[in-house]
């Protein structure tokens, strides 16, 4: 019951946290009609909310910011369905299974019987990646050869994760009538992504040297190797996707921390479909408010004044997921139902709990799988966390959009604080890192950071 | 003149009396009822109370902790320093209010009731009463001159000692209670109830009694509260993570973080710097305006001034010198140029107005006529009076003849000549008309009954105003010149002054509609005005500055009053508004950037015992990049730095961040470098220094 509730919340909120193994738990019908449909709708919802927010910024003196059904339907029909079809056919061509045939029973070389699960996989994988959902058909997700058979499929699946979230920055630029703004945001996201990647790579390849080993292969799929595994881990955590081709739990402490931190920053480094971009707008509002004052004007974004209401809502939206991560993790790390799920003692155990609630609140869905999350405690708390993480951001942001739509637009001049320059980009990065860093530094320092320091000693 | 008056009014903030008062006030302001208005400081206050209680509890149990005592003391200091900043910002206003109050007490008035004069106390006066004021008496309340003309000393309000003329009718009819009549006798109709006079408002404003949070201040308070909640979460969850870590390190739960330590961490992280200085910044913004002799009716208006992007400027007095200057002498037929220049200069010697002086100077420069010594026995100066509107000189020549040089407007001179049986020549009349249509002001000079010629007085664009407008343009502010002149004259002056746009032949209703159009396009409009007919426009403008010389209606319609009645003030007001917002932004950025260093001081100190092996310090001590001596000194240093930085930044909060008229991009770049990067680096240095000091004094 609790698991079903948790799973439903998980797919509705674009999280795709999976406390179950798809191939042993769910029927084809549930996978296709239940989960895949939600994969489309939750992604379309993200785009629809983003469009409403953009209209709030561009329209003036009105209280209308668009129609959800129109936007959601168009997103599904014109973007998600055609792209999914294309990717599904391509992935099937690479060897991802797509069949209604029952599971195959095979006799292995040493004589035992093995059940090999099959199913309509390719169609689900395409939208799972494109819609930044991340819920795999199989428990092993994209580490499974039937979900991700070749290096080329691996590349295409990573591309699919980034495709829509990064395109949305340009859509945003076009809709607000300034391509530069779109580019600025794209570059901010790219910079953050590459910085995380650099730390992860450094960490993964540096430990190996100190251990006298060639490569750290625990938890990694031999077909992909550390390079592709780490790249995927960074992409999937920054985009709120949550699909994996490696065991996140086995990453080196710093690489694991990068993943966790990507989520903690609010899933705005490209982020989820729609949600990444609208989450970024939240940080833009915050940056404009803090730094905008320094040019001697009351802060304005795209000609609209940022006032008490916007600040209050932005704070609520930034606070909601952070509240879940910190409070729920703190709770989990002191009570028995929380600790008893742990597979690892010491700081890594704390990392597992932190990652679990970060993933839920950030609507990511990946996990440090050493933690047994299929317990009543975790099912209830992650379920609640996913709802707060999704709607605690979405609702205040829509309130901002509605309020902004009613405002007048001040034409820009030389005295206006510009949001399309490299300086603004740097400021935005600083605000994102400082807000995230200051909130989570104590927790992270007692989890992955201390684990890292213990390891290098 | 302006500078003089400003120096006169300057009250030094750091005089003993203000500091002592502020010191006392900082304790009075500890009242929780007052503190709760400022959520950030309220948290610090609560923390100080709790940590003091913990110290006392431990003391009673027989454990004296010097560390807990010092933490508690510094937490109290943090609150007191913040209160002190507010109190000292209010100090100057309060001192000024006191001197204003003095001019209020015991004023007696002569009331006219049914034709009889009776003595009453000023406090008994009602709206609509008629009072008589003659030379030497103090005007009892705000009113309008309904009869007579007088010169009034308004220095009690404006600090400007030169008297001003107040007369019935027109735009110069408003008088202010507390000012003094110097000459003549006027009848005044009282227009304000007691308690709501201009002086009362001014006292309330400078005292800060009516101070309300401005919209931007409210938004910023919300942001700071939000940050406080975030840090509260980060701190309140820490004991849980810590308890888990203690467990994993095999340490007892009793080693978990103590309340004073957690409170220290919280106080260091929440934005106390900006939280503590926020109200001081707001008060000092209004205060800086006051020093420029501008009274803002609300902080909101000061803030709006920073956002203004269209300025409507009256031509006269703002763009051109309020006074026209002599630019040309046009002699009448049969009069030589030198002869006329000589007469023009002589006739203006008694004319102390700027126009008159400009004639003397022009004659000197163009015709090389030096000011001459005149034997006072042989000359009689005829001063300019409002009634005759003529100035001049009578000179007894050695042959006994008397030369009567007179200068004035053509109408007045015509009357003078006709009174002396002369006639006013047609060609002079034509010259006068021609000059008048060009937007210039012609003055006619006569000798007895003979017209000598015409002096051409013209508008002179103020020196430096063009570069001022250029600065405004780089700041993104558009200037619109408003003038009653015809479009041709207006265009010429507009081009010369370098304004972006102009409105010629503007009537008051044109101003109003122009403001409405600009506002509908999303602009914020600032304007300055004086006349009653300006009142609607002043009320409509986002920032409306009324001149103190203006009418009561204008003063009530605007949201600021310029006591110097200097139209260029508008630009300074805009700059003050911008400075106010910049100071807030800069200190917010600084405050948040500070937190990075504080984490690096406190977290390694807290985590020192965790996951230790073989007696070595815990692995997280690697984060102790400042190499602070002990955990206690690290925490205490961070708390001390956090408190002292408030004191250190009080002068900046009061003076405001340096303002230069530059494009937004450059202003931002500079401020980020100073307050962002500076805020990141300075606490690393400061905390380290305090740590060295604390340890060398053996305080920890």
PDB file of N, CA, C and O in Angstrom, chain A residues 188-216:
ATOM      1  N   UNK A 188      25.386  29.579 -17.693  1.00  0.00           N
ATOM      2  CA  UNK A 188      25.446  29.401 -16.240  1.00  0.00           C
ATOM      3  C   UNK A 188      25.264  27.925 -15.898  1.00  0.00           C
ATOM      4  O   UNK A 188      26.026  27.334 -15.128  1.00  0.00           O
ATOM      5  N   UNK A 189      24.256  27.314 -16.518  1.00  0.00           N
ATOM      6  CA  UNK A 189      23.980  25.901 -16.242  1.00  0.00           C
ATOM      7  C   UNK A 189      25.156  25.027 -16.688  1.00  0.00           C
ATOM      8  O   UNK A 189      25.589  24.121 -15.966  1.00  0.00           O
ATOM      9  N   UNK A 190      25.670  25.352 -17.868  1.00  0.00           N
ATOM     10  CA  UNK A 190      26.778  24.553 -18.394  1.00  0.00           C
ATOM     11  C   UNK A 190      28.007  24.662 -17.481  1.00  0.00           C
ATOM     12  O   UNK A 190      28.674  23.662 -17.199  1.00  0.00           O
ATOM     13  N   UNK A 191      28.281  25.881 -17.029  1.00  0.00           N
ATOM     14  CA  UNK A 191      29.437  26.081 -16.150  1.00  0.00           C
ATOM     15  C   UNK A 191      29.305  25.246 -14.884  1.00  0.00           C
ATOM     16  O   UNK A 191      30.259  24.581 -14.459  1.00  0.00           O
ATOM     17  N   UNK A 192      28.107  25.284 -14.276  1.00  0.00           N
ATOM     18  CA  UNK A 192      27.894  24.524 -13.050  1.00  0.00           C
ATOM     19  C   UNK A 192      28.041  23.030 -13.317  1.00  0.00           C
ATOM     20  O   UNK A 192      28.639  22.287 -12.530  1.00  0.00           O
ATOM     21  N   UNK A 193      27.507  22.579 -14.455  1.00  0.00           N
ATOM     22  CA  UNK A 193      27.588  21.157 -14.805  1.00  0.00           C
ATOM     23  C   UNK A 193      29.045  20.728 -14.956  1.00  0.00           C
ATOM     24  O   UNK A 193      29.484  19.725 -14.392  1.00  0.00           O
ATOM     25  N   UNK A 194      29.807  21.545 -15.704  1.00  0.00           N
ATOM     26  CA  UNK A 194      31.196  21.177 -15.963  1.00  0.00           C
ATOM     27  C   UNK A 194      32.043  21.249 -14.692  1.00  0.00           C
ATOM     28  O   UNK A 194      32.944  20.428 -14.498  1.00  0.00           O
ATOM     29  N   UNK A 195      31.748  22.207 -13.808  1.00  0.00           N
ATOM     30  CA  UNK A 195      32.512  22.295 -12.556  1.00  0.00           C
ATOM     31  C   UNK A 195      32.292  21.042 -11.728  1.00  0.00           C
ATOM     32  O   UNK A 195      33.250  20.460 -11.194  1.00  0.00           O
ATOM     33  N   UNK A 196      31.036  20.611 -11.618  1.00  0.00           N
ATOM     34  CA  UNK A 196      30.725  19.391 -10.874  1.00  0.00           C
ATOM     35  C   UNK A 196      31.434  18.203 -11.487  1.00  0.00           C
ATOM     36  O   UNK A 196      32.026  17.365 -10.787  1.00  0.00           O
ATOM     37  N   UNK A 197      31.390  18.160 -12.809  1.00  0.00           N
ATOM     38  CA  UNK A 197      32.019  17.052 -13.521  1.00  0.00           C
ATOM     39  C   UNK A 197      33.517  17.013 -13.240  1.00  0.00           C
ATOM     40  O   UNK A 197      34.107  15.945 -13.016  1.00  0.00           O
ATOM     41  N   UNK A 198      34.137  18.187 -13.233  1.00  0.00           N
ATOM     42  CA  UNK A 198      35.582  18.251 -12.992  1.00  0.00           C
ATOM     43  C   UNK A 198      35.916  17.681 -11.616  1.00  0.00           C
ATOM     44  O   UNK A 198      36.846  16.872 -11.476  1.00  0.00           O
ATOM     45  N   UNK A 199      35.144  18.067 -10.594  1.00  0.00           N
ATOM     46  CA  UNK A 199      35.397  17.554  -9.245  1.00  0.00           C
ATOM     47  C   UNK A 199      35.218  16.039  -9.220  1.00  0.00           C
ATOM     48  O   UNK A 199      36.037  15.303  -8.667  1.00  0.00           O
ATOM     49  N   UNK A 200      34.151  15.556  -9.845  1.00  0.00           N
ATOM     50  CA  UNK A 200      33.877  14.116  -9.851  1.00  0.00           C
ATOM     51  C   UNK A 200      34.999  13.341 -10.529  1.00  0.00           C
ATOM     52  O   UNK A 200      35.476  12.339 -10.006  1.00  0.00           O
ATOM     53  N   UNK A 201      35.390  13.815 -11.696  1.00  0.00           N
ATOM     54  CA  UNK A 201      36.461  13.133 -12.422  1.00  0.00           C
ATOM     55  C   UNK A 201      37.738  13.128 -11.585  1.00  0.00           C
ATOM     56  O   UNK A 201      38.404  12.110 -11.438  1.00  0.00           O
ATOM     57  N   UNK A 202      38.059  14.302 -11.038  1.00  0.00           N
ATOM     58  CA  UNK A 202      39.272  14.412 -10.236  1.00  0.00           C
ATOM     59  C   UNK A 202      39.241  13.387  -9.113  1.00  0.00           C
ATOM     60  O   UNK A 202      40.192  12.639  -8.886  1.00  0.00           O
ATOM     61  N   UNK A 203      38.096  13.348  -8.438  1.00  0.00           N
ATOM     62  CA  UNK A 203      37.957  12.460  -7.295  1.00  0.00           C
ATOM     63  C   UNK A 203      38.091  10.998  -7.706  1.00  0.00           C
ATOM     64  O   UNK A 203      38.878  10.245  -7.134  1.00  0.00           O
ATOM     65  N   UNK A 204      37.359  10.599  -8.731  1.00  0.00           N
ATOM     66  CA  UNK A 204      37.352   9.186  -9.144  1.00  0.00           C
ATOM     67  C   UNK A 204      38.736   8.725  -9.592  1.00  0.00           C
ATOM     68  O   UNK A 204      39.184   7.644  -9.255  1.00  0.00           O
ATOM     69  N   UNK A 205      39.400   9.558 -10.381  1.00  0.00           N
ATOM     70  CA  UNK A 205      40.671   9.105 -10.940  1.00  0.00           C
ATOM     71  C   UNK A 205      41.834   9.312  -9.978  1.00  0.00           C
ATOM     72  O   UNK A 205      42.874   8.709 -10.114  1.00  0.00           O
ATOM     73  N   UNK A 206      41.629  10.176  -8.980  1.00  0.00           N
ATOM     74  CA  UNK A 206      42.695  10.426  -8.033  1.00  0.00           C
ATOM     75  C   UNK A 206      42.792   9.348  -6.959  1.00  0.00           C
ATOM     76  O   UNK A 206      43.874   8.950  -6.578  1.00  0.00           O
ATOM     77  N   UNK A 207      41.642   8.874  -6.485  1.00  0.00           N
ATOM     78  CA  UNK A 207      41.649   7.812  -5.487  1.00  0.00           C
ATOM     79  C   UNK A 207      42.357   6.589  -6.043  1.00  0.00           C
ATOM     80  O   UNK A 207      43.128   5.943  -5.358  1.00  0.00           O
ATOM     81  N   UNK A 208      42.049   6.299  -7.328  1.00  0.00           N
ATOM     82  CA  UNK A 208      42.621   5.084  -7.915  1.00  0.00           C
ATOM     83  C   UNK A 208      44.130   5.131  -7.798  1.00  0.00           C
ATOM     84  O   UNK A 208      44.762   4.167  -7.406  1.00  0.00           O
ATOM     85  N   UNK A 209      44.682   6.297  -8.106  1.00  0.00           N
ATOM     86  CA  UNK A 209      46.139   6.412  -8.035  1.00  0.00           C
ATOM     87  C   UNK A 209      46.639   6.134  -6.623  1.00  0.00           C
ATOM     88  O   UNK A 209      47.544   5.360  -6.406  1.00  0.00           O
ATOM     89  N   UNK A 210      45.958   6.772  -5.640  1.00  0.00           N
ATOM     90  CA  UNK A 210      46.454   6.641  -4.279  1.00  0.00           C
ATOM     91  C   UNK A 210      46.323   5.200  -3.789  1.00  0.00           C
ATOM     92  O   UNK A 210      47.073   4.767  -2.929  1.00  0.00           O
ATOM     93  N   UNK A 211      45.363   4.458  -4.339  1.00  0.00           N
ATOM     94  CA  UNK A 211      45.207   3.067  -3.937  1.00  0.00           C
ATOM     95  C   UNK A 211      46.141   2.148  -4.709  1.00  0.00           C
ATOM     96  O   UNK A 211      46.185   0.943  -4.461  1.00  0.00           O
ATOM     97  N   UNK A 212      46.837   2.690  -5.651  1.00  0.00           N
ATOM     98  CA  UNK A 212      47.698   1.859  -6.469  1.00  0.00           C
ATOM     99  C   UNK A 212      46.901   1.030  -7.468  1.00  0.00           C
ATOM    100  O   UNK A 212      47.429   0.136  -8.125  1.00  0.00           O
ATOM    101  N   UNK A 213      45.592   1.334  -7.571  1.00  0.00           N
ATOM    102  CA  UNK A 213      44.764   0.600  -8.527  1.00  0.00           C
ATOM    103  C   UNK A 213      44.687   1.390  -9.822  1.00  0.00           C
ATOM    104  O   UNK A 213      44.973   2.586  -9.858  1.00  0.00           O
ATOM    105  N   UNK A 214      44.269   0.737 -10.854  1.00  0.00           N
ATOM    106  CA  UNK A 214      44.090   1.460 -12.095  1.00  0.00           C
ATOM    107  C   UNK A 214      42.811   2.275 -12.056  1.00  0.00           C
ATOM    108  O   UNK A 214      42.810   3.473 -12.249  1.00  0.00           O
ATOM    109  N   UNK A 215      41.705   1.586 -11.763  1.00  0.00           N
ATOM    110  CA  UNK A 215      40.423   2.263 -11.790  1.00  0.00           C
ATOM    111  C   UNK A 215      39.558   1.743 -10.662  1.00  0.00           C
ATOM    112  O   UNK A 215      39.719   0.606 -10.230  1.00  0.00           O
ATOM    113  N   UNK A 216      38.663   2.604 -10.190  1.00  0.00           N
ATOM    114  CA  UNK A 216      37.703   2.135  -9.192  1.00  0.00           C
ATOM    115  C   UNK A 216      36.500   1.598  -9.946  1.00  0.00           C
ATOM    116  O   UNK A 216      35.791   2.346 -10.618  1.00  0.00           O
TER     117      UNK A 216
END
